[in-house]
Amino acid sequence: MKKVERAGLKLNMGKYLVKLVPSRIPSGPSRQMELTRRDLSGKLVEISGYGPTALLTVAGRLVLEAQMEGETVAWITARDSSFYPPDMEEAGVDLGALAVVRCPEVRAAARAVDRLARSGAFGLIILDLGTVADLPLPLQTRLAGLARAHDIALVFLTEKPEETPSVSSLVSIRLRAERSCLDEGLFSCKLYAIKDKARGPGWSKEFACHGPPGLC
């Protein structure tokens, strides 16, 4: 693994990542753009999946990328279970520098996002909503304003089929994350843009990675 030293963090390029597959992004000014955390900054973003998803893999990559840029990251959830810390560490994330907040219910988790976002100290905040994505619109409006004001990538993780509506119309980008098995222990993870206010829907990004032990 390639070690990276930045901002006092102990980071390794995740051993699970194998290679990037060229993205298919619509032609035009954004043709050469790749989907990075910086592309998501200042926006409300929803990444959803249903069934064999790549939600945590994609979110983990965003966390690692943000940490490599020296950004502070928070992961907030109201779910009974979330990411598996050893897997995240194996993927390269510095767990000691990742703020994790567990709340009793979704609205409390959203209010925690509000508190952290107001500090202006975070470059990426992930709100793991699971199957419950009932957030009051005034609260979402406030979060969208904070994301713009502090250049935060505010990412909602949701578990639902593509045809289920987005968290709200305030979401700038909605992506579907899915995975498929390529070979023993090797998976293709794909992001497909269901909604993108800036570039339009329909583009995709794909990368291959090794799954953690036991994943099939």
CSV table of N, CA and C in Angstrom, one decimal, residues 52-176:
chain,number,residue,atom,x,y,z
A,52,PRO,N,-27.7,-5.6,-3.5
A,52,PRO,CA,-26.2,-5.6,-3.4
A,52,PRO,C,-25.6,-4.2,-3.8
A,53,THR,N,-25.5,-3.4,-2.9
A,53,THR,CA,-25.0,-2.0,-3.2
A,53,THR,C,-23.6,-1.9,-2.9
A,54,ALA,N,-23.0,-0.7,-3.3
A,54,ALA,CA,-21.7,-0.3,-3.0
A,54,ALA,C,-21.7,0.9,-2.2
A,55,LEU,N,-22.7,1.1,-1.4
A,55,LEU,CA,-22.9,2.4,-0.6
A,55,LEU,C,-21.7,2.7,0.3
A,56,LEU,N,-21.3,1.7,1.1
A,56,LEU,CA,-20.3,1.9,2.1
A,56,LEU,C,-18.9,2.0,1.4
A,57,THR,N,-18.7,1.2,0.3
A,57,THR,CA,-17.5,1.3,-0.4
A,57,THR,C,-17.3,2.7,-1.0
A,58,VAL,N,-18.3,3.2,-1.6
A,58,VAL,CA,-18.2,4.6,-2.2
A,58,VAL,C,-18.0,5.6,-1.1
A,59,ALA,N,-18.8,5.5,0.0
A,59,ALA,CA,-18.6,6.5,1.0
A,59,ALA,C,-17.3,6.4,1.6
A,60,GLY,N,-16.7,5.2,1.8
A,60,GLY,CA,-15.4,5.0,2.3
A,60,GLY,C,-14.3,5.7,1.4
A,61,ARG,N,-14.5,5.6,0.1
A,61,ARG,CA,-13.6,6.2,-0.8
A,61,ARG,C,-13.6,7.7,-0.6
A,62,LEU,N,-14.8,8.3,-0.5
A,62,LEU,CA,-15.0,9.7,-0.3
A,62,LEU,C,-14.3,10.2,1.0
A,63,VAL,N,-14.4,9.4,2.1
A,63,VAL,CA,-13.8,9.7,3.3
A,63,VAL,C,-12.3,9.7,3.2
A,64,LEU,N,-11.8,8.6,2.5
A,64,LEU,CA,-10.3,8.5,2.3
A,64,LEU,C,-9.8,9.7,1.5
A,65,GLU,N,-10.5,10.0,0.4
A,65,GLU,CA,-10.1,11.1,-0.4
A,65,GLU,C,-10.0,12.5,0.3
A,66,ALA,N,-11.1,12.7,1.1
A,66,ALA,CA,-11.2,13.9,1.9
A,66,ALA,C,-10.0,14.0,2.9
A,67,GLN,N,-9.7,12.9,3.6
A,67,GLN,CA,-8.6,12.9,4.5
A,67,GLN,C,-7.3,13.1,3.9
A,68,MET,N,-7.1,12.6,2.7
A,68,MET,CA,-5.9,12.8,1.9
A,68,MET,C,-5.7,14.2,1.5
A,69,GLU,N,-6.8,14.9,1.4
A,69,GLU,CA,-6.8,16.4,1.1
A,69,GLU,C,-6.6,17.2,2.3
A,70,GLY,N,-6.6,16.6,3.5
A,70,GLY,CA,-6.4,17.3,4.8
A,70,GLY,C,-7.7,17.8,5.3
A,71,GLU,N,-8.9,17.3,4.8
A,71,GLU,CA,-10.2,17.7,5.3
A,71,GLU,C,-10.6,16.9,6.5
A,72,THR,N,-11.3,17.5,7.4
A,72,THR,CA,-11.9,16.8,8.5
A,72,THR,C,-13.3,16.2,8.1
A,73,VAL,N,-13.5,15.0,8.5
A,73,VAL,CA,-14.7,14.3,8.1
A,73,VAL,C,-15.5,13.8,9.3
A,74,ALA,N,-16.8,13.8,9.1
A,74,ALA,CA,-17.7,13.3,10.2
A,74,ALA,C,-18.7,12.3,9.5
A,75,TRP,N,-19.0,11.3,10.2
A,75,TRP,CA,-19.9,10.2,9.8
A,75,TRP,C,-21.0,10.2,10.9
A,76,ILE,N,-22.3,10.5,10.5
A,76,ILE,CA,-23.4,10.6,11.5
A,76,ILE,C,-24.4,9.6,11.1
A,77,THR,N,-24.9,8.9,12.0
A,77,THR,CA,-25.9,7.8,11.7
A,77,THR,C,-26.9,7.7,12.9
A,78,ALA,N,-28.1,7.3,12.5
A,78,ALA,CA,-29.1,6.9,13.5
A,78,ALA,C,-29.5,5.4,13.4
A,79,ARG,N,-28.7,4.7,12.7
A,79,ARG,CA,-28.9,3.3,12.5
A,79,ARG,C,-28.3,2.4,13.6
A,80,ASP,N,-28.8,1.2,13.7
A,80,ASP,CA,-28.3,0.3,14.7
A,80,ASP,C,-26.9,-0.2,14.2
A,81,SER,N,-26.7,-0.3,12.9
A,81,SER,CA,-25.3,-0.7,12.5
A,81,SER,C,-24.9,0.2,11.3
A,82,SER,N,-23.6,0.3,11.2
A,82,SER,CA,-23.1,1.2,10.1
A,82,SER,C,-21.9,0.5,9.5
A,83,PHE,N,-20.8,1.2,9.1
A,83,PHE,CA,-19.7,0.6,8.5
A,83,PHE,C,-18.9,-0.2,9.6
A,84,TYR,N,-18.2,-1.2,9.0
A,84,TYR,CA,-17.4,-2.1,9.9
A,84,TYR,C,-16.0,-1.5,10.0
A,85,PRO,N,-15.6,-1.0,11.2
A,85,PRO,CA,-14.3,-0.2,11.3
A,85,PRO,C,-13.1,-0.9,10.8
A,86,PRO,N,-12.9,-2.2,11.0
A,86,PRO,CA,-11.7,-2.9,10.5
A,86,PRO,C,-11.6,-2.8,8.9
A,87,ASP,N,-12.8,-3.0,8.3
A,87,ASP,CA,-12.8,-2.9,6.8
A,87,ASP,C,-12.5,-1.5,6.4
A,88,MET,N,-13.0,-0.5,7.1
A,88,MET,CA,-12.7,0.9,6.7
A,88,MET,C,-11.2,1.2,6.9
A,89,GLU,N,-10.6,0.7,8.0
A,89,GLU,CA,-9.2,0.9,8.2
A,89,GLU,C,-8.4,0.2,7.1
A,90,GLU,N,-8.8,-1.0,6.7
A,90,GLU,CA,-8.1,-1.7,5.7
A,90,GLU,C,-8.2,-1.0,4.4
A,91,ALA,N,-9.3,-0.2,4.2
A,91,ALA,CA,-9.4,0.5,3.0
A,91,ALA,C,-8.6,1.8,3.0
A,92,GLY,N,-7.9,2.1,4.1
A,92,GLY,CA,-7.0,3.2,4.1
A,92,GLY,C,-7.5,4.4,5.0
A,93,VAL,N,-8.7,4.3,5.5
A,93,VAL,CA,-9.2,5.5,6.3
A,93,VAL,C,-8.5,5.5,7.7
A,94,ASP,N,-8.2,6.7,8.1
A,94,ASP,CA,-7.6,7.0,9.4
A,94,ASP,C,-8.8,7.1,10.4
A,95,LEU,N,-9.1,6.0,11.1
A,95,LEU,CA,-10.3,6.0,12.0
A,95,LEU,C,-10.1,7.0,13.1
A,96,GLY,N,-8.8,7.2,13.5
A,96,GLY,CA,-8.6,8.2,14.6
A,96,GLY,C,-8.9,9.6,14.3
A,97,ALA,N,-9.0,9.9,13.0
A,97,ALA,CA,-9.3,11.3,12.5
A,97,ALA,C,-10.7,11.4,12.0
A,98,LEU,N,-11.5,10.3,12.1
A,98,LEU,CA,-12.9,10.3,11.6
A,98,LEU,C,-13.9,10.5,12.8
A,99,ALA,N,-14.6,11.6,12.8
A,99,ALA,CA,-15.6,11.8,13.9
A,99,ALA,C,-16.9,11.0,13.5
A,100,VAL,N,-17.3,10.1,14.5
A,100,VAL,CA,-18.4,9.3,14.3
A,100,VAL,C,-19.5,9.7,15.3
A,101,VAL,N,-20.7,10.0,14.9
A,101,VAL,CA,-21.8,10.4,15.8
A,101,VAL,C,-22.9,9.4,15.6
A,102,ARG,N,-23.4,8.8,16.7
A,102,ARG,CA,-24.6,8.0,16.6
A,102,ARG,C,-25.7,8.6,17.4
A,103,CYS,N,-26.9,8.8,16.7
A,103,CYS,CA,-28.0,9.5,17.3
A,103,CYS,C,-29.2,8.5,17.4
A,104,PRO,N,-30.1,8.8,18.3
A,104,PRO,CA,-31.3,7.9,18.5
A,104,PRO,C,-32.3,7.8,17.4
A,105,GLU,N,-32.3,8.9,16.6
A,105,GLU,CA,-33.3,8.9,15.5
A,105,GLU,C,-32.8,9.9,14.4
A,106,VAL,N,-33.4,9.8,13.2
A,106,VAL,CA,-33.0,10.5,12.0
A,106,VAL,C,-32.9,12.0,12.2
A,107,ARG,N,-34.0,12.5,12.8
A,107,ARG,CA,-34.0,14.0,12.9
A,107,ARG,C,-32.9,14.5,13.9
A,108,ALA,N,-32.7,13.7,14.9
A,108,ALA,CA,-31.6,14.1,15.8
A,108,ALA,C,-30.3,14.0,15.1
A,109,ALA,N,-30.1,13.1,14.2
A,109,ALA,CA,-28.9,13.0,13.4
A,109,ALA,C,-28.8,14.2,12.5
A,110,ALA,N,-29.9,14.6,11.9
A,110,ALA,CA,-29.8,15.8,11.0
A,110,ALA,C,-29.5,17.0,11.8
A,111,ARG,N,-30.0,17.1,13.0
A,111,ARG,CA,-29.6,18.3,13.8
A,111,ARG,C,-28.1,18.2,14.2
A,112,ALA,N,-27.6,17.0,14.4
A,112,ALA,CA,-26.2,16.9,14.7
A,112,ALA,C,-25.4,17.4,13.5
A,113,VAL,N,-25.8,17.1,12.3
A,113,VAL,CA,-25.2,17.6,11.1
A,113,VAL,C,-25.2,19.1,11.1
A,114,ASP,N,-26.3,19.7,11.4
A,114,ASP,CA,-26.5,21.1,11.5
A,114,ASP,C,-25.4,21.7,12.4
A,115,ARG,N,-25.3,21.1,13.6
A,115,ARG,CA,-24.3,21.6,14.6
A,115,ARG,C,-22.9,21.6,14.0
A,116,LEU,N,-22.5,20.4,13.5
A,116,LEU,CA,-21.2,20.3,13.0
A,116,LEU,C,-20.9,21.2,11.8
A,117,ALA,N,-21.9,21.3,10.9
A,117,ALA,CA,-21.7,22.1,9.7
A,117,ALA,C,-21.5,23.6,10.0
A,118,ARG,N,-22.2,24.0,11.1
A,118,ARG,CA,-22.1,25.4,11.5
A,118,ARG,C,-20.7,25.8,12.0
A,119,SER,N,-19.9,24.8,12.4
A,119,SER,CA,-18.5,25.0,12.9
A,119,SER,C,-17.6,25.4,11.7
A,120,GLY,N,-18.0,25.0,10.5
A,120,GLY,CA,-17.2,25.3,9.3
A,120,GLY,C,-15.9,24.5,9.3
A,121,ALA,N,-15.8,23.4,10.2
A,121,ALA,CA,-14.5,22.7,10.3
A,121,ALA,C,-14.5,21.4,9.5
A,122,PHE,N,-15.6,21.1,8.8
A,122,PHE,CA,-15.6,19.8,8.1
A,122,PHE,C,-15.7,20.0,6.6
A,123,GLY,N,-14.9,19.2,5.9
A,123,GLY,CA,-15.0,19.3,4.4
A,123,GLY,C,-16.0,18.2,3.9
A,124,LEU,N,-16.3,17.2,4.6
A,124,LEU,CA,-17.2,16.2,4.2
A,124,LEU,C,-18.0,15.7,5.4
A,125,ILE,N,-19.3,15.7,5.3
A,125,ILE,CA,-20.1,15.1,6.3
A,125,ILE,C,-21.0,14.1,5.7
A,126,ILE,N,-21.0,12.9,6.2
A,126,ILE,CA,-21.9,11.8,5.7
A,126,ILE,C,-23.0,11.5,6.7
A,127,LEU,N,-24.2,11.6,6.2
A,127,LEU,CA,-25.4,11.3,7.1
A,127,LEU,C,-26.0,10.0,6.5
A,128,ASP,N,-25.8,8.9,7.3
A,128,ASP,CA,-26.2,7.6,6.9
A,128,ASP,C,-27.7,7.4,7.4
A,129,LEU,N,-28.6,7.6,6.4
A,129,LEU,CA,-30.0,7.6,6.8
A,129,LEU,C,-30.7,6.2,6.7
A,130,GLY,N,-30.1,5.3,5.9
A,130,GLY,CA,-30.7,4.0,5.8
A,130,GLY,C,-32.0,4.1,5.0
A,131,THR,N,-33.0,3.4,5.6
A,131,THR,CA,-34.3,3.4,4.9
A,131,THR,C,-35.2,4.5,5.3
A,132,VAL,N,-34.8,5.3,6.3
A,132,VAL,CA,-35.6,6.4,6.8
A,132,VAL,C,-35.0,7.7,6.4
A,133,ALA,N,-35.7,8.4,5.4
A,133,ALA,CA,-35.1,9.6,4.9
A,133,ALA,C,-36.1,10.8,5.1
A,134,ASP,N,-36.8,10.8,6.2
A,134,ASP,CA,-37.8,11.8,6.4
A,134,ASP,C,-37.2,13.0,7.2
A,135,LEU,N,-36.7,13.9,6.4
A,135,LEU,CA,-36.1,15.1,7.0
A,135,LEU,C,-37.0,16.3,6.6
A,136,PRO,N,-37.3,17.2,7.6
A,136,PRO,CA,-38.1,18.4,7.3
A,136,PRO,C,-37.5,19.3,6.3
A,137,LEU,N,-38.2,19.8,5.4
A,137,LEU,CA,-37.7,20.7,4.4
A,137,LEU,C,-36.9,21.9,4.9
A,138,PRO,N,-37.5,22.6,6.0
A,138,PRO,CA,-36.7,23.7,6.5
A,138,PRO,C,-35.4,23.3,7.0
A,139,LEU,N,-35.2,22.1,7.6
A,139,LEU,CA,-33.9,21.7,8.1
A,139,LEU,C,-33.0,21.4,6.9
A,140,GLN,N,-33.6,20.8,5.8
A,140,GLN,CA,-32.7,20.5,4.6
A,140,GLN,C,-32.3,21.8,4.0
A,141,THR,N,-33.2,22.8,4.0
A,141,THR,CA,-32.8,24.1,3.4
A,141,THR,C,-31.7,24.7,4.2
A,142,ARG,N,-31.7,24.6,5.5
A,142,ARG,CA,-30.6,25.1,6.4
A,142,ARG,C,-29.3,24.4,6.1
A,143,LEU,N,-29.4,23.1,6.0
A,143,LEU,CA,-28.2,22.3,5.7
A,143,LEU,C,-27.6,22.6,4.3
A,144,ALA,N,-28.5,22.9,3.3
A,144,ALA,CA,-28.0,23.2,2.0
A,144,ALA,C,-27.3,24.6,2.1
A,145,GLY,N,-27.8,25.5,2.9
A,145,GLY,CA,-27.1,26.8,3.0
A,145,GLY,C,-25.8,26.7,3.7
A,146,LEU,N,-25.7,25.8,4.7
A,146,LEU,CA,-24.5,25.6,5.4
A,146,LEU,C,-23.4,24.9,4.5
A,147,ALA,N,-23.9,24.0,3.7
A,147,ALA,CA,-23.0,23.3,2.7
A,147,ALA,C,-22.4,24.4,1.8
A,148,ARG,N,-23.2,25.2,1.3
A,148,ARG,CA,-22.7,26.3,0.3
A,148,ARG,C,-21.7,27.2,1.1
A,149,ALA,N,-22.2,27.7,2.3
A,149,ALA,CA,-21.4,28.7,3.0
A,149,ALA,C,-20.0,28.2,3.4
A,150,HIS,N,-19.9,26.9,3.7
A,150,HIS,CA,-18.6,26.4,4.3
A,150,HIS,C,-18.0,25.4,3.3
A,151,ASP,N,-18.5,25.3,2.1
A,151,ASP,CA,-17.9,24.4,1.1
A,151,ASP,C,-17.8,23.0,1.6
A,152,ILE,N,-18.9,22.5,2.1
A,152,ILE,CA,-19.0,21.1,2.6
A,152,ILE,C,-19.7,20.2,1.6
A,153,ALA,N,-19.1,19.0,1.4
A,153,ALA,CA,-19.8,18.0,0.7
A,153,ALA,C,-20.7,17.3,1.7
A,154,LEU,N,-22.0,17.4,1.6
A,154,LEU,CA,-22.9,16.8,2.6
A,154,LEU,C,-23.7,15.7,1.9
A,155,VAL,N,-23.3,14.5,2.3
A,155,VAL,CA,-23.7,13.3,1.5
A,155,VAL,C,-24.7,12.5,2.4
A,156,PHE,N,-25.9,12.3,1.8
A,156,PHE,CA,-26.9,11.4,2.4
A,156,PHE,C,-26.7,10.0,1.8
A,157,LEU,N,-26.7,9.0,2.7
A,157,LEU,CA,-26.7,7.6,2.2
A,157,LEU,C,-28.1,7.0,2.5
A,158,THR,N,-28.7,6.5,1.5
A,158,THR,CA,-30.1,6.0,1.6
A,158,THR,C,-30.2,4.6,1.0
A,159,GLU,N,-31.0,3.8,1.6
A,159,GLU,CA,-31.3,2.4,1.0
A,159,GLU,C,-32.7,2.4,0.5
A,160,LYS,N,-32.8,2.5,-0.9
A,160,LYS,CA,-34.1,2.5,-1.5
A,160,LYS,C,-33.9,2.2,-3.0
A,161,PRO,N,-34.9,1.7,-3.7
A,161,PRO,CA,-34.8,1.5,-5.1
A,161,PRO,C,-34.7,2.9,-5.9
A,162,GLU,N,-34.2,2.8,-7.1
A,162,GLU,CA,-34.1,4.0,-7.9
A,162,GLU,C,-35.4,4.8,-8.1
A,163,GLU,N,-36.5,4.0,-8.3
A,163,GLU,CA,-37.8,4.7,-8.5
A,163,GLU,C,-38.3,5.4,-7.3
A,164,THR,N,-37.8,5.2,-6.2
A,164,THR,CA,-38.2,5.9,-5.0
A,164,THR,C,-37.7,7.4,-5.0
A,165,PRO,N,-38.5,8.4,-4.8
A,165,PRO,CA,-38.1,9.8,-4.9
A,165,PRO,C,-36.9,10.1,-4.0
A,166,SER,N,-36.2,11.1,-4.4
A,166,SER,CA,-35.0,11.6,-3.7
A,166,SER,C,-35.4,12.1,-2.3
A,167,VAL,N,-34.4,12.4,-1.5
A,167,VAL,CA,-34.7,13.0,-0.2
A,167,VAL,C,-35.5,14.2,-0.3
A,168,SER,N,-35.2,15.1,-1.3
A,168,SER,CA,-35.9,16.3,-1.6
A,168,SER,C,-35.4,16.9,-2.9
A,169,SER,N,-36.1,18.0,-3.3
A,169,SER,CA,-35.6,18.7,-4.5
A,169,SER,C,-34.4,19.5,-4.3
A,170,LEU,N,-34.0,19.6,-3.0
A,170,LEU,CA,-32.7,20.4,-2.7
A,170,LEU,C,-31.5,19.6,-3.0
A,171,VAL,N,-31.6,18.3,-3.2
A,171,VAL,CA,-30.5,17.4,-3.5
A,171,VAL,C,-30.0,17.8,-4.9
A,172,SER,N,-28.7,18.1,-5.0
A,172,SER,CA,-28.1,18.5,-6.3
A,172,SER,C,-27.8,17.3,-7.2
A,173,ILE,N,-27.2,16.3,-6.5
A,173,ILE,CA,-26.8,15.1,-7.3
A,173,ILE,C,-27.3,13.9,-6.5
A,174,ARG,N,-28.0,13.0,-7.3
A,174,ARG,CA,-28.3,11.7,-6.7
A,174,ARG,C,-27.7,10.6,-7.5
A,175,LEU,N,-27.0,9.7,-6.8
A,175,LEU,CA,-26.3,8.7,-7.5
A,175,LEU,C,-26.8,7.3,-7.0
A,176,ARG,N,-26.8,6.4,-7.9
A,176,ARG,CA,-27.1,5.0,-7.5
A,176,ARG,C,-25.8,4.2,-7.4
